[in-house]
Coordinates of C-alpha atoms in Angstrom, one line a residue:
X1 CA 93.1 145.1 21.5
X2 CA 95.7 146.7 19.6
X3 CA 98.0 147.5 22.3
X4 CA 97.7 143.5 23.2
X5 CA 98.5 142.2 19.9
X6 CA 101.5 144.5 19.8
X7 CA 102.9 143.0 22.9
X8 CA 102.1 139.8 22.1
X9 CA 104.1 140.2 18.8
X10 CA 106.8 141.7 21.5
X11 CA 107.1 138.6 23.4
X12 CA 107.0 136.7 20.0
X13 CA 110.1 138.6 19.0
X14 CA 112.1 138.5 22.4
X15 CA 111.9 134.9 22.3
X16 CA 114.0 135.0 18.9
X17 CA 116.1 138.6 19.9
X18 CA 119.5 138.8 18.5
X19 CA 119.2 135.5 16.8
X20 CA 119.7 134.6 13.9
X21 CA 116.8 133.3 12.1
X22 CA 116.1 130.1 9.9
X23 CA 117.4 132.5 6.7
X24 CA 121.3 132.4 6.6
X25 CA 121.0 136.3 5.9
X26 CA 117.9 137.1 8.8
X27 CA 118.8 138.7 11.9
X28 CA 116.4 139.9 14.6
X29 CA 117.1 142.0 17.7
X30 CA 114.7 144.2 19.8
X31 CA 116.6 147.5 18.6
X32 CA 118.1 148.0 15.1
X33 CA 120.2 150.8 14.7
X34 CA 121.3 152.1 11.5
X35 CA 124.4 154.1 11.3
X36 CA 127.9 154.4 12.5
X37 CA 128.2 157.8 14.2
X38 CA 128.5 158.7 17.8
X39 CA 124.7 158.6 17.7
X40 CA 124.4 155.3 17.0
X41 CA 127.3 153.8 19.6
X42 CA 126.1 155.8 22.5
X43 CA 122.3 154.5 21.5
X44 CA 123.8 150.9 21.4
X45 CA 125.1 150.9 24.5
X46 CA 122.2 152.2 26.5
X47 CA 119.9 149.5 25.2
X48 CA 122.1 147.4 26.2
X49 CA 122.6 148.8 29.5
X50 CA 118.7 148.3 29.5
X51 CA 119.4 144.8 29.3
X52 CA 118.0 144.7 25.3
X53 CA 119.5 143.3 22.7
X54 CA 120.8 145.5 20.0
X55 CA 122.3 145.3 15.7
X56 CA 124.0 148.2 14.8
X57 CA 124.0 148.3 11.1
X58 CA 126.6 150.4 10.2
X59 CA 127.7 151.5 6.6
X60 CA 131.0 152.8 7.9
X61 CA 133.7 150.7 8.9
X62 CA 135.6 153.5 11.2
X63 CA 132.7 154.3 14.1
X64 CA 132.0 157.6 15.6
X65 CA 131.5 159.8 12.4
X66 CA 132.8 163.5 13.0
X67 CA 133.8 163.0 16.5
X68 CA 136.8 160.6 15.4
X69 CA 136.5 161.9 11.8
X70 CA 139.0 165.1 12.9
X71 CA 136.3 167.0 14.5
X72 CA 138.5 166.8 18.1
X73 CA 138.4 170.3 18.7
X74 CA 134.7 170.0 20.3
X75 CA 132.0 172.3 20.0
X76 CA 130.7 172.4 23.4
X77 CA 129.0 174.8 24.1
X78 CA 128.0 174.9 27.5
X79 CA 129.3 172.0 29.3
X80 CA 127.1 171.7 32.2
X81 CA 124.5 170.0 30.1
X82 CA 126.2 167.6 28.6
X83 CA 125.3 165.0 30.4
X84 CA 124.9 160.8 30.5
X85 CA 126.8 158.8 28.1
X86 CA 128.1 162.0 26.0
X87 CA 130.0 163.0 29.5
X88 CA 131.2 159.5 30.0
X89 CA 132.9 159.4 26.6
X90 CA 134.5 162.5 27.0
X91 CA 135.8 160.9 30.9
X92 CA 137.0 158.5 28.6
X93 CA 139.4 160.9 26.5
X94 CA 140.1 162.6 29.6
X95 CA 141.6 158.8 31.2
X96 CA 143.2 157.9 27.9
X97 CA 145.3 161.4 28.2
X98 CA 146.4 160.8 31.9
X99 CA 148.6 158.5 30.3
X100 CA 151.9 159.2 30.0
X101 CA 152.5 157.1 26.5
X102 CA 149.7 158.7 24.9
X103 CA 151.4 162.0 24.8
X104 CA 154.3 160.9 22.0
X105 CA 155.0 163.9 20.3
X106 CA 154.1 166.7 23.0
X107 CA 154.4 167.1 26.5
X108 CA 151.4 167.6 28.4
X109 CA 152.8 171.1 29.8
X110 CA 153.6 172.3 26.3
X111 CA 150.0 171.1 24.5
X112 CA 148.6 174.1 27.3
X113 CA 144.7 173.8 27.8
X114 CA 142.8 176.4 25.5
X115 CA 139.3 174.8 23.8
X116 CA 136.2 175.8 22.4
X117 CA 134.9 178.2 24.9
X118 CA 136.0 175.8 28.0
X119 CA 139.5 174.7 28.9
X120 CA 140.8 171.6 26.8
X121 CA 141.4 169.4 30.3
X122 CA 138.8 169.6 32.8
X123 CA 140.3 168.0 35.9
X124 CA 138.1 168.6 38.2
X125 CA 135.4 167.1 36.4
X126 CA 137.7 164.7 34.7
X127 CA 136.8 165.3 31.3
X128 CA 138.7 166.4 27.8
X129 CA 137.1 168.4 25.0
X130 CA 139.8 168.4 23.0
X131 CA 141.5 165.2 21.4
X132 CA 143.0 163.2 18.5
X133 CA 141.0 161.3 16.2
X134 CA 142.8 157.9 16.3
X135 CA 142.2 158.3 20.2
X136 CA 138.5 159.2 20.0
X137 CA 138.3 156.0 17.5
X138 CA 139.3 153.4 20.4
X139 CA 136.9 155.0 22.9
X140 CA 134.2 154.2 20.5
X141 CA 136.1 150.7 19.9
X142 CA 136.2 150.3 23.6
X143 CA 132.1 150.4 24.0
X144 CA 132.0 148.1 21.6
X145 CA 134.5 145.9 23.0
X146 CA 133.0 146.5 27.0
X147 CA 129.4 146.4 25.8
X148 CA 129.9 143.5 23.8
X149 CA 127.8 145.5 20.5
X150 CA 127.0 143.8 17.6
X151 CA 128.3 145.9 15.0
X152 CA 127.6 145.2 11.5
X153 CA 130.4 147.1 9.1
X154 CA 130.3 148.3 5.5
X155 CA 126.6 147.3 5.6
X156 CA 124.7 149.9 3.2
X157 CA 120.5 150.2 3.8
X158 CA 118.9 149.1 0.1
X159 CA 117.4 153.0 0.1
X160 CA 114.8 151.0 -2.5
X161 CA 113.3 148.1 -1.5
X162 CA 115.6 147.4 1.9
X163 CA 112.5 148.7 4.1
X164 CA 109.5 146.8 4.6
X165 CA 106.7 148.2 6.7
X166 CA 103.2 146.8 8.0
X167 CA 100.8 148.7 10.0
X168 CA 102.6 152.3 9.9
X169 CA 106.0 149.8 11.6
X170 CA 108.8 148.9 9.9
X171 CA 109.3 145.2 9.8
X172 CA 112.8 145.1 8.3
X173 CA 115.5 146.3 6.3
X174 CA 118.1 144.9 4.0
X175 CA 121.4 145.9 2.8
X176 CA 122.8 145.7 -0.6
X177 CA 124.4 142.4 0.7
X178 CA 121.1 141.0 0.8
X179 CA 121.1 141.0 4.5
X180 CA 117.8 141.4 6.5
X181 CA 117.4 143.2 10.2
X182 CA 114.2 142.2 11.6
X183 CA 113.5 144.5 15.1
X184 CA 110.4 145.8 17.6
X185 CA 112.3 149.5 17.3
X186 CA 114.7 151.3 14.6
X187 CA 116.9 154.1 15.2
X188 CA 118.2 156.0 12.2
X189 CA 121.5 157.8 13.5
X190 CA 122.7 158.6 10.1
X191 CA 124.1 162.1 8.8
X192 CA 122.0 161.5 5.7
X193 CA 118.3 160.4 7.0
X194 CA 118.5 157.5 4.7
X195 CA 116.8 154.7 6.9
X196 CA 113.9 157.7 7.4
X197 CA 113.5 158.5 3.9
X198 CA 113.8 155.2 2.7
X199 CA 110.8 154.2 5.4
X200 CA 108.6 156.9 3.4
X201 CA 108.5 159.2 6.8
X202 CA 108.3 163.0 6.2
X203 CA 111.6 165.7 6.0
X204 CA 112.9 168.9 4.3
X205 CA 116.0 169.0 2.5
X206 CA 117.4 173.1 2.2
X207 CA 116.4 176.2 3.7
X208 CA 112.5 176.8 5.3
X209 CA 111.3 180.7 4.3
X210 CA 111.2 182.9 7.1
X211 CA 107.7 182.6 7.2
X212 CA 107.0 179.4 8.2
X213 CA 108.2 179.1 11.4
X214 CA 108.1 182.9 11.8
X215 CA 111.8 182.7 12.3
X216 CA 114.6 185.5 11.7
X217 CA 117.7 183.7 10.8
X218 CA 116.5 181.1 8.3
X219 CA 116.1 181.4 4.9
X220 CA 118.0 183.2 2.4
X221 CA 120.5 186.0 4.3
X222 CA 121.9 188.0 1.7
X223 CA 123.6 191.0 3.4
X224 CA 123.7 189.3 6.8
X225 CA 127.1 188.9 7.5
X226 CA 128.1 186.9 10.5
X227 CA 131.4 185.8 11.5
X228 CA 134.6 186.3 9.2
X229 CA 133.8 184.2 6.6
X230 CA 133.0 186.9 3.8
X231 CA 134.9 189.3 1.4
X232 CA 135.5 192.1 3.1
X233 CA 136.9 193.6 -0.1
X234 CA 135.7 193.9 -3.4
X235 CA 137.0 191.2 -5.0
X236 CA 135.7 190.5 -9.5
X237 CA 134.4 187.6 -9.4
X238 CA 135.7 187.2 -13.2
X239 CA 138.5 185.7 -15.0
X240 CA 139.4 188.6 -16.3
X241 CA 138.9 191.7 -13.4
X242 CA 135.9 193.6 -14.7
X243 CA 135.0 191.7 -17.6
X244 CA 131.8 190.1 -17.2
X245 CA 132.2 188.6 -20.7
X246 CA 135.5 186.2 -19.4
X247 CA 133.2 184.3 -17.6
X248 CA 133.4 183.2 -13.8
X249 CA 136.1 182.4 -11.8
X250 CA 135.6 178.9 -10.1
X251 CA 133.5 178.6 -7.6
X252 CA 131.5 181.2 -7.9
X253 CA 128.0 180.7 -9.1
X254 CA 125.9 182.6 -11.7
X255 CA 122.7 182.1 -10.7
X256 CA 120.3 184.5 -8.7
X257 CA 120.7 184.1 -4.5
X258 CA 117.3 184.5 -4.2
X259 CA 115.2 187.4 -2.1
X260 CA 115.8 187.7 1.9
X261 CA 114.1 185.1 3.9
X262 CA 113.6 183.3 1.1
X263 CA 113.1 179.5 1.1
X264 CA 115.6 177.5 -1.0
X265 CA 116.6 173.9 -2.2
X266 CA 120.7 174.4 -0.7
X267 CA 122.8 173.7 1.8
X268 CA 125.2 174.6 4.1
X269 CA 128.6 174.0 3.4
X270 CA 130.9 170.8 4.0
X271 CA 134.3 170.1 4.5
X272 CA 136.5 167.8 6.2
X273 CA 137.8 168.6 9.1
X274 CA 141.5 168.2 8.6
X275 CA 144.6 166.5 11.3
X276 CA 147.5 168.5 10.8
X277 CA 150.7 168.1 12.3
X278 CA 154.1 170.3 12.4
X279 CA 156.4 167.5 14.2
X280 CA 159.1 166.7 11.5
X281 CA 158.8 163.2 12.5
X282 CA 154.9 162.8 12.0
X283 CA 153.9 165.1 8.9
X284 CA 153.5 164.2 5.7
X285 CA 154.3 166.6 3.0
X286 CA 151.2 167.8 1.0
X287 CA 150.9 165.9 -2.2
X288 CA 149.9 167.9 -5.5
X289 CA 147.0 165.8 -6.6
X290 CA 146.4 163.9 -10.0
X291 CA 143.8 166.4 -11.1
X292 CA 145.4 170.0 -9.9
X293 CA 144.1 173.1 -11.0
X294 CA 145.5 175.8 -10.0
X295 CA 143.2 178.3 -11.3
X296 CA 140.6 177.0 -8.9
X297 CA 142.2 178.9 -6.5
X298 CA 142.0 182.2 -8.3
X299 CA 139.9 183.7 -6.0
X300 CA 142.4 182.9 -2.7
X301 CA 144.8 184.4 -4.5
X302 CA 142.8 188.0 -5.4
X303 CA 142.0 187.8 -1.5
X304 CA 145.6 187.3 -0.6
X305 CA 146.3 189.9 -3.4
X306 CA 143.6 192.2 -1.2
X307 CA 145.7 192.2 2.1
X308 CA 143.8 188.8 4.0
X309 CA 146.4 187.0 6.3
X310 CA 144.1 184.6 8.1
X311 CA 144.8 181.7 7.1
X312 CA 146.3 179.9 10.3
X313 CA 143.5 181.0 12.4
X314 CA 141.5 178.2 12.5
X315 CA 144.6 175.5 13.2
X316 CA 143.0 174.8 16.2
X317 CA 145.5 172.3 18.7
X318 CA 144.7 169.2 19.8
X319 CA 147.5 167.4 21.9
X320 CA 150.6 165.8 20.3
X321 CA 151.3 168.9 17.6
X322 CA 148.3 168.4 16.0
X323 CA 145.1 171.0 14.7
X324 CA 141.6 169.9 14.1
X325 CA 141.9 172.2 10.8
X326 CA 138.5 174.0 9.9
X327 CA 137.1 176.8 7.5
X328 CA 138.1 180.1 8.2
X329 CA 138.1 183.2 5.7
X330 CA 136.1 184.2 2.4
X331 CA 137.7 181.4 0.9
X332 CA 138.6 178.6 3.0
X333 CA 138.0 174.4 3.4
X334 CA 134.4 175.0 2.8
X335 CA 133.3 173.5 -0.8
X336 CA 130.6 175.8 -0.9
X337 CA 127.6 175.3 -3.6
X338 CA 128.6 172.1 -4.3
X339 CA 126.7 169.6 -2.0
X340 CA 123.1 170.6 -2.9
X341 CA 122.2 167.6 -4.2
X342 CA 124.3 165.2 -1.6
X343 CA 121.0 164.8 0.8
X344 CA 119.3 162.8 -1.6
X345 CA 121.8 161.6 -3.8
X346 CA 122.6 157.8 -5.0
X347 CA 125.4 155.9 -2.8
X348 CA 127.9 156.7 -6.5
X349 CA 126.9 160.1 -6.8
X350 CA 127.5 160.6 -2.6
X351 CA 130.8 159.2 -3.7
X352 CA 131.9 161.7 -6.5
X353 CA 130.8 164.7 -4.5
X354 CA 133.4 163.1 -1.2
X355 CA 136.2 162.8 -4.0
X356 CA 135.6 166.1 -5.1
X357 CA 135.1 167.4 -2.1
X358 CA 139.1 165.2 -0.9
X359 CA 140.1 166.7 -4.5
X360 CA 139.5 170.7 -4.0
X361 CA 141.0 170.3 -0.2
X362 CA 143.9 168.6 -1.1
X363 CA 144.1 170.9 -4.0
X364 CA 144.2 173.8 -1.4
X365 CA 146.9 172.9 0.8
X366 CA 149.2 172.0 -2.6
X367 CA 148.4 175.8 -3.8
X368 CA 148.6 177.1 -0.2
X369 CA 152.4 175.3 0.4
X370 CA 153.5 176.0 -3.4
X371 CA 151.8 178.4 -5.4
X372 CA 153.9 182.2 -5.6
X373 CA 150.3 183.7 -5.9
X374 CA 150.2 182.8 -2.3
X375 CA 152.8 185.3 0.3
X376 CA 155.9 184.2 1.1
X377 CA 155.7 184.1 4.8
X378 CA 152.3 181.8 4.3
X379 CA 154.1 179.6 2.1
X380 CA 157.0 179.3 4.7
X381 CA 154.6 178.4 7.6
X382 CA 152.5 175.8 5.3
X383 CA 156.2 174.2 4.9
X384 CA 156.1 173.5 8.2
X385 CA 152.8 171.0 8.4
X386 CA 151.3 168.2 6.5
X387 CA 148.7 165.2 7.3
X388 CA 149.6 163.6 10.4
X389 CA 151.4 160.2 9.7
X390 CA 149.6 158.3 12.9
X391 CA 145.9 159.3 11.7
X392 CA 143.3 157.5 9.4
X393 CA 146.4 155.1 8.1
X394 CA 144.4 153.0 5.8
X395 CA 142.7 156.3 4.4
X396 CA 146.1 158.1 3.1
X397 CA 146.1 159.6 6.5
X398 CA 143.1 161.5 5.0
X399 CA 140.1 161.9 7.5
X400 CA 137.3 159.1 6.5
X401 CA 134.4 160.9 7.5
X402 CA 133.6 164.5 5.2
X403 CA 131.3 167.0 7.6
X404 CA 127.9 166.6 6.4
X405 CA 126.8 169.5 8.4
X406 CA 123.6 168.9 7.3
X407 CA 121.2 166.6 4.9
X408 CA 117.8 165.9 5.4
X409 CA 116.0 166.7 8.4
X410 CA 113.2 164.9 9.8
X411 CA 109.7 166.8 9.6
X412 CA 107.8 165.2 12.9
X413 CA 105.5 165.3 15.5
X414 CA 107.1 168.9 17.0
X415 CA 109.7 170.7 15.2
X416 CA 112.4 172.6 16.7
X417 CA 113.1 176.6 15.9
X418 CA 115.1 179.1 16.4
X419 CA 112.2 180.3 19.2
X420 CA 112.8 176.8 21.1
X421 CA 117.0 177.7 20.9
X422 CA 115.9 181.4 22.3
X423 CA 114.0 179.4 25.3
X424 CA 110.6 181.5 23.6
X425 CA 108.6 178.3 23.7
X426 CA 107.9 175.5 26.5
X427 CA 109.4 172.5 26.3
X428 CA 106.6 169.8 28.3
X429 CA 109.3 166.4 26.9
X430 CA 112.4 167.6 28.0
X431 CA 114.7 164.5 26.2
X432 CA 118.7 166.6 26.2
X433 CA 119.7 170.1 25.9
X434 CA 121.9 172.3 23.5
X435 CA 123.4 175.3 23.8
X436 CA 125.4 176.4 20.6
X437 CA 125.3 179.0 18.9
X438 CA 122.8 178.7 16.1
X439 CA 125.7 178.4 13.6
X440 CA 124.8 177.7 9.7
X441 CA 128.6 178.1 7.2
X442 CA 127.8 179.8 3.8
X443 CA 125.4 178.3 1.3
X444 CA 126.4 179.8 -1.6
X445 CA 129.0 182.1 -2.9
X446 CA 127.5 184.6 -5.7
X447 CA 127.8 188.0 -7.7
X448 CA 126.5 191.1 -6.0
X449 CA 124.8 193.6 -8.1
X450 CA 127.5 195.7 -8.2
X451 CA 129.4 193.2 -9.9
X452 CA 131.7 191.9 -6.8
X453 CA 131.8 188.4 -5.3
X454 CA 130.0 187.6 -1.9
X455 CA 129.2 184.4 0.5
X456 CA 125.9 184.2 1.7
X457 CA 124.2 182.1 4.3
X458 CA 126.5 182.2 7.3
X459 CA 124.6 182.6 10.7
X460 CA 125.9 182.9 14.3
X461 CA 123.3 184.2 16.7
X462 CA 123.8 183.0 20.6
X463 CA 121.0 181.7 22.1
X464 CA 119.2 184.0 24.1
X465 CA 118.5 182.6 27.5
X466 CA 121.8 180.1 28.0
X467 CA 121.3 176.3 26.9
X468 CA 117.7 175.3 26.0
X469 CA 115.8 172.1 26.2
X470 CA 115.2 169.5 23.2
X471 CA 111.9 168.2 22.6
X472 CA 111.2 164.6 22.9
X473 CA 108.6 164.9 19.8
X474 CA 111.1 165.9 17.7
X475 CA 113.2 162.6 17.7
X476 CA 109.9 161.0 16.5
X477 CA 108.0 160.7 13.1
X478 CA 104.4 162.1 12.9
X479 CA 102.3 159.3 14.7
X480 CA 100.1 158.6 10.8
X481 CA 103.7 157.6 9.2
X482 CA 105.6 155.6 11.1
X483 CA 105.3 154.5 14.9
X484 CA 108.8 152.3 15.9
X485 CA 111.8 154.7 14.7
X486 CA 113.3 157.4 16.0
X487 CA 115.7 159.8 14.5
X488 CA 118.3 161.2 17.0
X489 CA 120.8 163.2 13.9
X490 CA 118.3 164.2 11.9
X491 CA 115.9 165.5 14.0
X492 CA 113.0 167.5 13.5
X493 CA 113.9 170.8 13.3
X494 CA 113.9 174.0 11.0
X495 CA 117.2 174.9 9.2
X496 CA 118.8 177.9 11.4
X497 CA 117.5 175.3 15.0
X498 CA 119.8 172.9 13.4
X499 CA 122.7 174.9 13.4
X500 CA 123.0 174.6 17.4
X501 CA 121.3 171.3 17.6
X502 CA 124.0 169.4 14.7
X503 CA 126.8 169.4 17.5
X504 CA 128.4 166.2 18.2
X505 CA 128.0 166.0 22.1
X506 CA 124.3 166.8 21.3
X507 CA 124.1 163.9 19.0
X508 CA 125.3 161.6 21.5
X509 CA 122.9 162.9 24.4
X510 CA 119.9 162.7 21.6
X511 CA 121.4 158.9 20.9
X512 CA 121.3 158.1 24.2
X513 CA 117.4 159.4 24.8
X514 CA 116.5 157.8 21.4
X515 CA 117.2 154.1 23.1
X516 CA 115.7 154.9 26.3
X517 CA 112.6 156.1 25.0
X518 CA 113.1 152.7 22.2
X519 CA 112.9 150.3 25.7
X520 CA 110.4 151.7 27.3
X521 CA 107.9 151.7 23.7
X522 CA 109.1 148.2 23.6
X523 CA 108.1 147.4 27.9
X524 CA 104.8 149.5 27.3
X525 CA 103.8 147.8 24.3
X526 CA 103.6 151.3 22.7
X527 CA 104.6 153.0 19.8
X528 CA 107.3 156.0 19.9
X529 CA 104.8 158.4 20.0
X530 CA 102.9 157.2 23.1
X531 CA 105.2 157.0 25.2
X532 CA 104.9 157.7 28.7
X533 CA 106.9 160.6 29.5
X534 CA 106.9 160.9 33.3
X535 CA 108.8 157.2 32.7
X536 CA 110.9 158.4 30.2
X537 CA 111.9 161.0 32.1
X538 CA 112.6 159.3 35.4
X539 CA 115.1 157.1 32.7
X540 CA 116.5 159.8 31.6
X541 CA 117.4 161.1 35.0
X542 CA 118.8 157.6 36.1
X543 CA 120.8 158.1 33.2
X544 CA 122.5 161.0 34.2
X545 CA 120.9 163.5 31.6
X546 CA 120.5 167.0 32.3
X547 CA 117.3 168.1 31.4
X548 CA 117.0 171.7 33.2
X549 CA 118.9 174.5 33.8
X550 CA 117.5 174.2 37.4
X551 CA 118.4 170.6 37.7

């Protein structure tokens, strides 16, 4: 009886999909997604491919988040299993780059073909990893445009009364315009989790003890020390060298960094990842900002002081002269402490912490360019970039979207762990694969015991057995809280799981599989939950997805 009223309500709402209602302000459509990240186009565009109709409700007004936000410089792990729509987008770049014209400042045979672990220019499977934002931007403008998408811009959920639910569904949601999205199925393909949270569905926010998943790499990792992102000498962490009394420098905190494996409330790291270029005729000097303070920087210059000359190692190249700029070092992009409370933090407060966040970057290439704490022959080679004059032109050529590496993260009906990355588990609903290293940047930078500075929380651990396999269950809420969205970013998944599984190419395969499995709930009169997986997987294949390593 219940599965008949459902699909009797279906038809109801088909009859009235994408229309507007007898409310000015009331839309409907069979699939409301909320969010403007890669996620959210590549979900839009399969349900319509699907032949459903489809709102995005997006609170940006540039679409594609990270992946046309400066992050061109791909993580991609292993490429073989990036598959459907996340391999047609990167076809995309590839086309846009056989162009002639859209090499302006470089010639294709002096950009060479070096990116993350896999060459930039794949021609024999006619992709590109590697790109510019601005070019990244049309690609998403392009589905838009060829898919004919609805797209609502600069439309922010109500995260207070904008969700209305009945019977374990949501109904609805308005945005602070006073605009209401009526649907069968919601996707949240936010960074933040905000449509989730706001429906009252389960997640974590922080670091999950060792303990709870049995895991080795979550939690609190004092001592671990991964990468290059730590001080390799001892450093004083006070204003005055030695004196505990002068107080910290800035930047550093004071508080205890708890016991290892430890749960905790923080939060990786964010930055933004920055477009640089060194063509005279396309840079833009860097500006000392309104609010300098130099002696934020203290603590670069002790490391310079120490003998660290790293600073140009992660200028990674994109084509046309230009880097996708990221952290590198003890002290680097990364604003590091001070995003804790960003997950669940007002729309104003979100907004201080992406100024400051814009403020102490800025800040860093003005000391990095000017400042004679810093060496002479860094100064000299900081001379020679600045922001790139053709990117994020109505944004001070300053990137739009800051890398929310992570926020909340949804607590469903299976959680991923670091034992499902090591391929330690079965997988029976196969939806996508990753295959990244389970990467988490510092979560806090603090005072060792004997009295010297430290990062701690940076992870990279490879998983085990090659690329692993994504469960379907954890796209999906638990069954008793909500049984019509699906959450594609913010997926279920322990802390140190997310570090591989946060990777842009993986958010657009997980989009992608979100919609599918949306249409078929919708055609089977189901909720997400009980969906048939033999017929989502059978989609999924149509679709092009890679599911197996033996596939």
């Amino acid at each position: 009886m219940q599965k008949k009223l459902f699909m009797g309500f279906g038809i109801a709402l088909s009859l009235l999909a994408a229309c507007r209602t007898s409310s000015p302000d009331s839309y409907q459509a069979d699939l409301i997604i909320y969010g403007g990240t890669s996620a959210a186009i590549t979900a839009a565009v399969q349900a319509k491919k699907s032949g459903k109709s489809v709102l995005v409700i997006s609170p940006d007004k540039h679409l594609g988040g990270l992946s046309s936000g400066g992050l061109g410089f791909t993580d991609t792990g292993d490429k073989s299993v990036i598959g459907g729509l996340a391999r047609d987008f990167y076809h995309r770049i590839y086309m846009y780059y056989q162009d002639s014209a859209t090499w302006r400042w470089q010639k294709p045979a002096d950009y060479g073909n070096t990116g993350q672990g896999t060459p930039a220019i794949d021609g024999d499977a006619r992709t590109m990893w590697i790109f510019e934002p601005h070019i990244a931007e049309q690609v998403f403008e392009d589905y838009v445009k060829e898919y004919k998408l609805d797209v609502r811009r600069d439309e922010w959920l109500d995260r207070t009364n904008g969700i209305v639910k009945k019977d374990g569904r949501i109904v609805s949601l308005t945005t602070l315009s006073g605009k209401t999205y009526t649907g069968k199925m919601f996707i949240d393909a936010t960074y933040e989790g905000d449509l989730l949270a706001a429906a009252g569905v389960s997640y974590h926010v922080g670091r999950e003890p060792t303990h709870q998943y049995k895991e080795k790499w979550n939690g609190v990792q004092t001592g671990v020390l991964h990468h290059d992102h730590w001080f390799k000498q001892d450093i004083s962490p006070y204003i005055v060298p030695g004196d505990s009394s002068s107080g910290l420098l800035y930047g550093i905190s004071g508080d205890d960094p708890g016991t290892y494996g430890q749960g905790d409330h923080r939060v990786q790291a964010y930055c933004f990842r920055m477009c640089l270029s060194n063509h005279p005729d396309n840079r833009i000097a860097f500006a000392k900002p309104d609010n300098y303070r130099p002696e934020n920087y203290e603590l670069l210059a002790r490391v310079f002081a120490a003998g660290w000359r790293e600073t140009f190692r992660k200028f990674d190249p994109i084509p046309n002269r230009k880097t996708d700029t990221n952290n590198h070092g003890p002290f680097s992009t990364d604003f590091i402490g001070m995003n804790y409370d960003y997950p669940d933090a007002s729309y104003e407060r979100r907004r201080e912490i992406i100024k400051q966040h814009e403020d102490y970057q800025k800040g860093l290439l003005y000391f990095l360019a000017n400042d004679s704490r810093v060496p002479a022959d860094v100064r000299t080679e900081m001379a020679e970039w600045g922001l790139a004059r053709d990117e994020f032109k109505d944004n001070g050529h300053w990137p739009h979207q800051l890398y929310i590496r992570e926020a909340r993260r949804l607590i469903g009906e299976y959680v991923m762990t670091e034992h499902d990355t090591f391929s330690e588990r079965v997988i029976h609903d196969p939806v996508g694969m990753g295959s990244y290293a389970l990467d988490s940047h510092n979560v806090q930078r603090y005072v060792k015991a004997d009295g010297y500075v430290q990062n701690e929380g940076d992870i990279g651990v490879k998983p085990k057995k090659g690329p692993y396999q994504i469960a379907y269950g954890s796209l999906v809420p638990k069954k008793s809280e909500c049984t019509n969205l699906l959450v594609p970013v913010c997926v279920s998944s322990s802390h140190i799981a997310f570090g591989s599984i946060r990777m842009e190419p993986v958010f657009m395969i997980l989009g992608q599989s979100a919609a599918l499995a949306a249409v078929l709930a919708i055609d089977q009169g189901v909720g997400v939950q009980d969906v048939e997986y033999k017929e989502l997987q059978q989609a999924l294949l149509h679709e092009k997805q890679v599911l197996s390593n033996k596939q």
